[in-house]
């Protein structure tokens, strides 16, 4: 059974950093494109970043230069390092599998940026 | 960036009625690389349609997707109470991958 479980969210002050993790089971992350998608409270979905290989990473303009996506194949886990966090980064962050439609999603982890 | 505009914002219909949701792109979406997702309150989004018209695993056949170029449609042929949700379109033709703002379907 395919499962994705995010962790690492929490309350952080503006300018701070967090690292989100997405542990995958039931499939091998290195064989798939993997993304982070976020949803601010009461708002719609916003794609954040996608990873396929170290030379094939993509970012939304809103996070480029502040967020870094990576993967550890040995533990089948996707990461999102988030630096210089701002209030408008407050959202539930989901990891999702796929390139041609996101076919599996994790339950999400909440990131709150506030002083 | 391809901007997706969904309409209407909210659709309020009775069980058994037909729902038609629109997704218009600011430029052509090549290869019909467009998906539709359903999200219920407090739940994770679920892939319903990919490649504009292919149903994802387990999706009932009362849901259908159509369209090409810059105009796409999600049709729910006979609404059921459990179809109450927000539906998002998403293009995956060009980075950044973008979502529409969503259409809320309410069942009277």
PDB file of C-alpha atoms in Angstrom:
ATOM      1  CA  UNK A   1       0.000   0.000   0.000  1.00  0.00           C
ATOM      2  CA  UNK A   2       1.325   3.403  -0.985  1.00  0.00           C
ATOM      3  CA  UNK A   3       1.685   5.799   1.950  1.00  0.00           C
ATOM      4  CA  UNK A   4       3.177   9.254   2.392  1.00  0.00           C
ATOM      5  CA  UNK A   5       3.603  10.756   5.848  1.00  0.00           C
ATOM      6  CA  UNK A   6       4.835  14.306   6.370  1.00  0.00           C
ATOM      7  CA  UNK A   7       6.480  15.602   9.531  1.00  0.00           C
ATOM      8  CA  UNK A   8       8.498  18.565  10.739  1.00  0.00           C
ATOM      9  CA  UNK A   9       5.864  21.273  10.748  1.00  0.00           C
ATOM     10  CA  UNK A  10       5.312  23.633  13.636  1.00  0.00           C
ATOM     11  CA  UNK A  11       5.429  27.217  14.809  1.00  0.00           C
ATOM     12  CA  UNK A  12       8.419  29.277  13.688  1.00  0.00           C
ATOM     13  CA  UNK A  13       9.224  32.973  13.840  1.00  0.00           C
ATOM     14  CA  UNK A  14       9.549  35.071  10.682  1.00  0.00           C
ATOM     15  CA  UNK A  15      13.034  34.651   9.268  1.00  0.00           C
ATOM     16  CA  UNK A  16      13.383  31.212  10.791  1.00  0.00           C
ATOM     17  CA  UNK A  17      13.918  27.781   9.244  1.00  0.00           C
ATOM     18  CA  UNK A  18      12.222  24.408   9.216  1.00  0.00           C
ATOM     19  CA  UNK A  19      12.880  21.127   7.489  1.00  0.00           C
ATOM     20  CA  UNK A  20       9.908  19.060   6.413  1.00  0.00           C
ATOM     21  CA  UNK A  21      10.170  15.328   5.812  1.00  0.00           C
ATOM     22  CA  UNK A  22       7.962  13.021   3.781  1.00  0.00           C
ATOM     23  CA  UNK A  23       8.439   9.334   4.505  1.00  0.00           C
ATOM     24  CA  UNK A  24       7.243   7.093   1.695  1.00  0.00           C
ATOM     25  CA  UNK A  25       6.281   3.439   1.815  1.00  0.00           C
ATOM     26  CA  UNK A  26       4.848   1.001  -0.700  1.00  0.00           C
ATOM     27  CA  UNK A  27       6.939   2.400  -3.558  1.00  0.00           C
ATOM     28  CA  UNK A  28      10.452   3.698  -4.272  1.00  0.00           C
ATOM     29  CA  UNK A  29      10.672   7.502  -4.334  1.00  0.00           C
ATOM     30  CA  UNK A  30      13.702   7.454  -6.641  1.00  0.00           C
ATOM     31  CA  UNK A  31      11.474   6.069  -9.406  1.00  0.00           C
ATOM     32  CA  UNK A  32       8.992   8.941  -9.242  1.00  0.00           C
ATOM     33  CA  UNK A  33       8.705  12.690  -9.497  1.00  0.00           C
ATOM     34  CA  UNK A  34       7.796  13.976  -6.029  1.00  0.00           C
ATOM     35  CA  UNK A  35       6.364  17.360  -5.122  1.00  0.00           C
ATOM     36  CA  UNK A  36       5.467  19.622  -2.233  1.00  0.00           C
ATOM     37  CA  UNK A  37       2.117  21.390  -2.465  1.00  0.00           C
ATOM     38  CA  UNK A  38       0.828  23.816   0.148  1.00  0.00           C
ATOM     39  CA  UNK A  39      -2.530  25.187   1.180  1.00  0.00           C
ATOM     40  CA  UNK A  40      -2.859  28.330   3.260  1.00  0.00           C
ATOM     41  CA  UNK A  41      -5.744  28.335   5.770  1.00  0.00           C
ATOM     42  CA  UNK A  42      -9.038  28.596   3.907  1.00  0.00           C
ATOM     43  CA  UNK A  43      -7.274  28.985   0.559  1.00  0.00           C
ATOM     44  CA  UNK A  44      -6.581  26.916  -2.548  1.00  0.00           C
ATOM     45  CA  UNK A  45      -3.716  24.657  -3.532  1.00  0.00           C
ATOM     46  CA  UNK A  46      -0.301  26.027  -4.478  1.00  0.00           C
ATOM     47  CA  UNK A  47       2.458  23.879  -5.980  1.00  0.00           C
ATOM     48  CA  UNK A  48       5.790  24.627  -4.252  1.00  0.00           C
ATOM     49  CA  UNK A  49       8.536  22.369  -5.579  1.00  0.00           C
ATOM     50  CA  UNK A  50       9.260  19.150  -7.466  1.00  0.00           C
ATOM     51  CA  UNK A  51      12.192  16.697  -7.360  1.00  0.00           C
ATOM     52  CA  UNK A  52      13.167  13.998  -9.774  1.00  0.00           C
ATOM     53  CA  UNK A  53      16.933  14.022  -9.565  1.00  0.00           C
ATOM     54  CA  UNK A  54      19.639  16.325  -8.281  1.00  0.00           C
ATOM     55  CA  UNK A  55      19.736  17.908 -11.730  1.00  0.00           C
ATOM     56  CA  UNK A  56      15.977  17.971 -12.157  1.00  0.00           C
ATOM     57  CA  UNK A  57      14.438  20.170  -9.476  1.00  0.00           C
ATOM     58  CA  UNK A  58      11.791  22.838  -9.868  1.00  0.00           C
ATOM     59  CA  UNK A  59      10.510  25.652  -7.663  1.00  0.00           C
ATOM     60  CA  UNK A  60       7.672  28.149  -7.577  1.00  0.00           C
ATOM     61  CA  UNK A  61       8.858  31.738  -7.890  1.00  0.00           C
ATOM     62  CA  UNK A  62       7.499  32.466  -4.412  1.00  0.00           C
ATOM     63  CA  UNK A  63       9.989  30.079  -2.770  1.00  0.00           C
ATOM     64  CA  UNK A  64      12.947  29.940  -5.155  1.00  0.00           C
ATOM     65  CA  UNK A  65      16.157  30.832  -3.328  1.00  0.00           C
ATOM     66  CA  UNK A  66      14.598  30.198   0.094  1.00  0.00           C
ATOM     67  CA  UNK A  67      13.433  26.562  -0.119  1.00  0.00           C
ATOM     68  CA  UNK A  68      15.470  23.516  -1.140  1.00  0.00           C
ATOM     69  CA  UNK A  69      14.003  20.152  -2.073  1.00  0.00           C
ATOM     70  CA  UNK A  70      16.026  16.970  -1.679  1.00  0.00           C
ATOM     71  CA  UNK A  71      15.679  13.231  -1.290  1.00  0.00           C
ATOM     72  CA  UNK A  72      17.376  10.442   0.654  1.00  0.00           C
ATOM     73  CA  UNK A  73      16.989   7.244  -1.332  1.00  0.00           C
ATOM     74  CA  UNK A  74      18.390   5.110   1.497  1.00  0.00           C
ATOM     75  CA  UNK A  75      15.393   5.890   3.703  1.00  0.00           C
ATOM     76  CA  UNK A  76      12.885   6.577   0.931  1.00  0.00           C
ATOM     77  CA  UNK A  77      12.251  10.115   2.151  1.00  0.00           C
ATOM     78  CA  UNK A  78      11.662  13.501   0.520  1.00  0.00           C
ATOM     79  CA  UNK A  79      12.638  16.741   2.250  1.00  0.00           C
ATOM     80  CA  UNK A  80      11.889  20.436   2.022  1.00  0.00           C
ATOM     81  CA  UNK A  81      14.358  22.767   3.704  1.00  0.00           C
ATOM     82  CA  UNK A  82      12.623  26.085   4.269  1.00  0.00           C
ATOM     83  CA  UNK A  83      14.698  29.152   5.162  1.00  0.00           C
ATOM     84  CA  UNK A  84      13.863  32.839   5.573  1.00  0.00           C
ATOM     85  CA  UNK A  85      10.286  31.939   6.357  1.00  0.00           C
ATOM     86  CA  UNK A  86       7.595  34.588   6.021  1.00  0.00           C
ATOM     87  CA  UNK A  87       4.071  34.919   7.325  1.00  0.00           C
ATOM     88  CA  UNK A  88       2.671  34.074   3.896  1.00  0.00           C
ATOM     89  CA  UNK A  89       4.422  30.683   4.020  1.00  0.00           C
ATOM     90  CA  UNK A  90       1.897  29.647   6.681  1.00  0.00           C
ATOM     91  CA  UNK A  91       0.084  26.623   5.270  1.00  0.00           C
ATOM     92  CA  UNK A  92      -0.474  22.905   5.393  1.00  0.00           C
ATOM     93  CA  UNK A  93       2.326  21.347   3.373  1.00  0.00           C
ATOM     94  CA  UNK A  94       1.534  18.145   1.485  1.00  0.00           C
ATOM     95  CA  UNK A  95       3.928  15.866  -0.301  1.00  0.00           C
ATOM     96  CA  UNK A  96       2.546  14.266  -3.422  1.00  0.00           C
ATOM     97  CA  UNK A  97       3.658  11.661  -5.932  1.00  0.00           C
ATOM     98  CA  UNK A  98       3.672  11.945  -9.682  1.00  0.00           C
ATOM     99  CA  UNK A  99       4.504  14.001 -12.734  1.00  0.00           C
ATOM    100  CA  UNK A 100       1.304  13.619 -14.761  1.00  0.00           C
ATOM    101  CA  UNK A 101      -1.167  14.304 -12.007  1.00  0.00           C
ATOM    102  CA  UNK A 102      -0.448  13.789  -8.317  1.00  0.00           C
ATOM    103  CA  UNK A 103      -1.876  10.358  -7.620  1.00  0.00           C
ATOM    104  CA  UNK A 104      -0.986   9.979  -3.938  1.00  0.00           C
ATOM    105  CA  UNK A 105      -0.862  12.638  -1.238  1.00  0.00           C
ATOM    106  CA  UNK A 106       0.184  12.625   2.387  1.00  0.00           C
ATOM    107  CA  UNK A 107      -2.090  13.987   5.148  1.00  0.00           C
ATOM    108  CA  UNK A 108       0.007  17.147   5.378  1.00  0.00           C
ATOM    109  CA  UNK A 109       1.925  18.995   8.083  1.00  0.00           C
ATOM    110  CA  UNK A 110       1.044  22.475   9.306  1.00  0.00           C
ATOM    111  CA  UNK A 111       3.643  25.232   9.206  1.00  0.00           C
ATOM    112  CA  UNK A 112       2.801  28.428  11.063  1.00  0.00           C
ATOM    113  CA  UNK A 113       5.077  31.439  10.684  1.00  0.00           C
ATOM    114  CA  UNK A 114       4.317  33.966  13.385  1.00  0.00           C
ATOM    115  CA  UNK A 115       6.005  36.018  16.075  1.00  0.00           C
TER     116      UNK A 115
ATOM    117  CA  UNK B   1       3.282  30.884 -15.945  1.00  0.00           C
ATOM    118  CA  UNK B   2      -0.014  29.337 -17.030  1.00  0.00           C
ATOM    119  CA  UNK B   3      -2.878  30.853 -15.040  1.00  0.00           C
ATOM    120  CA  UNK B   4      -5.954  28.650 -14.626  1.00  0.00           C
ATOM    121  CA  UNK B   5      -9.319  30.320 -14.031  1.00  0.00           C
ATOM    122  CA  UNK B   6     -12.165  28.155 -12.783  1.00  0.00           C
ATOM    123  CA  UNK B   7     -15.848  28.973 -13.003  1.00  0.00           C
ATOM    124  CA  UNK B   8     -18.254  29.228 -11.408  1.00  0.00           C
ATOM    125  CA  UNK B   9     -16.894  29.897  -7.948  1.00  0.00           C
ATOM    126  CA  UNK B  10     -19.759  27.989  -6.357  1.00  0.00           C
ATOM    127  CA  UNK B  11     -22.280  25.604  -7.894  1.00  0.00           C
ATOM    128  CA  UNK B  12     -25.407  24.730  -5.926  1.00  0.00           C
ATOM    129  CA  UNK B  13     -27.417  21.860  -7.380  1.00  0.00           C
ATOM    130  CA  UNK B  14     -29.787  19.103  -6.320  1.00  0.00           C
ATOM    131  CA  UNK B  15     -29.020  15.378  -6.242  1.00  0.00           C
ATOM    132  CA  UNK B  16     -29.388  13.827  -9.683  1.00  0.00           C
ATOM    133  CA  UNK B  17     -28.635  17.058 -11.522  1.00  0.00           C
ATOM    134  CA  UNK B  18     -25.740  17.552 -13.894  1.00  0.00           C
ATOM    135  CA  UNK B  19     -22.778  19.710 -12.839  1.00  0.00           C
ATOM    136  CA  UNK B  20     -20.482  21.405 -15.345  1.00  0.00           C
ATOM    137  CA  UNK B  21     -17.240  22.928 -14.051  1.00  0.00           C
ATOM    138  CA  UNK B  22     -15.005  25.029 -16.281  1.00  0.00           C
ATOM    139  CA  UNK B  23     -11.241  25.538 -16.237  1.00  0.00           C
ATOM    140  CA  UNK B  24      -9.727  28.053 -18.650  1.00  0.00           C
ATOM    141  CA  UNK B  25      -5.995  28.446 -19.140  1.00  0.00           C
ATOM    142  CA  UNK B  26      -4.158  31.670 -19.982  1.00  0.00           C
ATOM    143  CA  UNK B  27      -2.376  29.766 -22.764  1.00  0.00           C
ATOM    144  CA  UNK B  28      -2.714  26.422 -24.463  1.00  0.00           C
ATOM    145  CA  UNK B  29      -1.995  23.372 -22.315  1.00  0.00           C
ATOM    146  CA  UNK B  30      -0.066  21.037 -24.591  1.00  0.00           C
ATOM    147  CA  UNK B  31      -0.739  17.295 -24.643  1.00  0.00           C
ATOM    148  CA  UNK B  32      -3.881  18.011 -22.579  1.00  0.00           C
ATOM    149  CA  UNK B  33      -1.705  17.816 -19.479  1.00  0.00           C
ATOM    150  CA  UNK B  34      -4.526  18.806 -17.150  1.00  0.00           C
ATOM    151  CA  UNK B  35      -5.832  17.140 -14.011  1.00  0.00           C
ATOM    152  CA  UNK B  36      -8.848  17.552 -11.747  1.00  0.00           C
ATOM    153  CA  UNK B  37      -8.826  16.969  -7.973  1.00  0.00           C
ATOM    154  CA  UNK B  38     -11.573  16.715  -5.404  1.00  0.00           C
ATOM    155  CA  UNK B  39     -11.011  18.010  -1.881  1.00  0.00           C
ATOM    156  CA  UNK B  40     -13.495  17.614   0.938  1.00  0.00           C
ATOM    157  CA  UNK B  41     -13.207  19.772   4.096  1.00  0.00           C
ATOM    158  CA  UNK B  42     -10.414  18.550   6.339  1.00  0.00           C
ATOM    159  CA  UNK B  43      -9.257  16.014   3.775  1.00  0.00           C
ATOM    160  CA  UNK B  44      -6.375  15.580   1.381  1.00  0.00           C
ATOM    161  CA  UNK B  45      -6.931  16.337  -2.316  1.00  0.00           C
ATOM    162  CA  UNK B  46      -7.718  13.293  -4.446  1.00  0.00           C
ATOM    163  CA  UNK B  47      -6.830  12.879  -8.103  1.00  0.00           C
ATOM    164  CA  UNK B  48      -9.987  12.376 -10.166  1.00  0.00           C
ATOM    165  CA  UNK B  49      -9.017  13.066 -13.776  1.00  0.00           C
ATOM    166  CA  UNK B  50      -5.643  13.216 -15.539  1.00  0.00           C
ATOM    167  CA  UNK B  51      -4.648  13.963 -19.126  1.00  0.00           C
ATOM    168  CA  UNK B  52      -7.877  15.980 -19.304  1.00  0.00           C
ATOM    169  CA  UNK B  53     -10.167  12.977 -19.750  1.00  0.00           C
ATOM    170  CA  UNK B  54      -8.746   9.840 -18.084  1.00  0.00           C
ATOM    171  CA  UNK B  55     -10.365   8.799 -14.830  1.00  0.00           C
ATOM    172  CA  UNK B  56      -8.017   7.902 -11.982  1.00  0.00           C
ATOM    173  CA  UNK B  57      -8.307   4.563 -10.215  1.00  0.00           C
ATOM    174  CA  UNK B  58     -11.591   4.075  -8.414  1.00  0.00           C
ATOM    175  CA  UNK B  59     -13.328   7.179  -9.739  1.00  0.00           C
ATOM    176  CA  UNK B  60     -16.987   6.602 -10.669  1.00  0.00           C
ATOM    177  CA  UNK B  61     -17.932   6.937 -14.310  1.00  0.00           C
ATOM    178  CA  UNK B  62     -20.417   9.720 -13.545  1.00  0.00           C
ATOM    179  CA  UNK B  63     -17.288  11.932 -13.502  1.00  0.00           C
ATOM    180  CA  UNK B  64     -15.887  12.838 -16.906  1.00  0.00           C
ATOM    181  CA  UNK B  65     -13.322  15.285 -18.177  1.00  0.00           C
ATOM    182  CA  UNK B  66     -13.137  16.891 -21.578  1.00  0.00           C
ATOM    183  CA  UNK B  67     -11.526  19.723 -23.477  1.00  0.00           C
ATOM    184  CA  UNK B  68      -8.300  20.676 -25.133  1.00  0.00           C
ATOM    185  CA  UNK B  69      -6.100  23.682 -25.796  1.00  0.00           C
ATOM    186  CA  UNK B  70      -7.086  26.239 -23.188  1.00  0.00           C
ATOM    187  CA  UNK B  71     -10.636  25.144 -22.311  1.00  0.00           C
ATOM    188  CA  UNK B  72     -11.400  22.166 -20.109  1.00  0.00           C
ATOM    189  CA  UNK B  73     -14.506  20.860 -18.392  1.00  0.00           C
ATOM    190  CA  UNK B  74     -15.288  18.489 -15.545  1.00  0.00           C
ATOM    191  CA  UNK B  75     -18.796  17.063 -15.741  1.00  0.00           C
ATOM    192  CA  UNK B  76     -20.606  15.214 -12.987  1.00  0.00           C
ATOM    193  CA  UNK B  77     -23.511  13.571 -14.793  1.00  0.00           C
ATOM    194  CA  UNK B  78     -25.764  12.790 -11.815  1.00  0.00           C
ATOM    195  CA  UNK B  79     -24.856  14.489  -8.559  1.00  0.00           C
ATOM    196  CA  UNK B  80     -24.827  12.484  -5.370  1.00  0.00           C
ATOM    197  CA  UNK B  81     -24.626  13.921  -1.838  1.00  0.00           C
ATOM    198  CA  UNK B  82     -21.032  12.706  -1.403  1.00  0.00           C
ATOM    199  CA  UNK B  83     -19.928  14.812  -4.387  1.00  0.00           C
ATOM    200  CA  UNK B  84     -20.104  17.933  -2.214  1.00  0.00           C
ATOM    201  CA  UNK B  85     -16.518  19.260  -2.274  1.00  0.00           C
ATOM    202  CA  UNK B  86     -14.136  21.748  -3.849  1.00  0.00           C
ATOM    203  CA  UNK B  87     -12.771  20.750  -7.242  1.00  0.00           C
ATOM    204  CA  UNK B  88      -9.440  22.047  -8.517  1.00  0.00           C
ATOM    205  CA  UNK B  89      -7.923  21.855 -11.978  1.00  0.00           C
ATOM    206  CA  UNK B  90      -4.149  21.713 -12.392  1.00  0.00           C
ATOM    207  CA  UNK B  91      -1.843  21.898 -15.400  1.00  0.00           C
ATOM    208  CA  UNK B  92       1.374  19.898 -15.529  1.00  0.00           C
ATOM    209  CA  UNK B  93       2.539  20.883 -18.996  1.00  0.00           C
ATOM    210  CA  UNK B  94       4.897  23.658 -17.946  1.00  0.00           C
ATOM    211  CA  UNK B  95       6.715  24.591 -14.756  1.00  0.00           C
ATOM    212  CA  UNK B  96       5.499  26.123 -12.538  1.00  0.00           C
ATOM    213  CA  UNK B  97       2.743  23.575 -12.189  1.00  0.00           C
ATOM    214  CA  UNK B  98      -0.348  25.620 -11.380  1.00  0.00           C
ATOM    215  CA  UNK B  99      -3.782  25.072  -9.881  1.00  0.00           C
ATOM    216  CA  UNK B 100      -7.031  26.877 -10.476  1.00  0.00           C
ATOM    217  CA  UNK B 101      -8.655  28.633  -7.533  1.00  0.00           C
ATOM    218  CA  UNK B 102     -11.300  25.923  -7.176  1.00  0.00           C
ATOM    219  CA  UNK B 103     -15.036  25.467  -7.688  1.00  0.00           C
ATOM    220  CA  UNK B 104     -17.155  24.592  -4.676  1.00  0.00           C
ATOM    221  CA  UNK B 105     -19.978  22.160  -5.420  1.00  0.00           C
ATOM    222  CA  UNK B 106     -22.832  22.293  -2.938  1.00  0.00           C
ATOM    223  CA  UNK B 107     -25.659  19.760  -2.876  1.00  0.00           C
ATOM    224  CA  UNK B 108     -29.033  21.252  -1.984  1.00  0.00           C
TER     225      UNK B 108
END
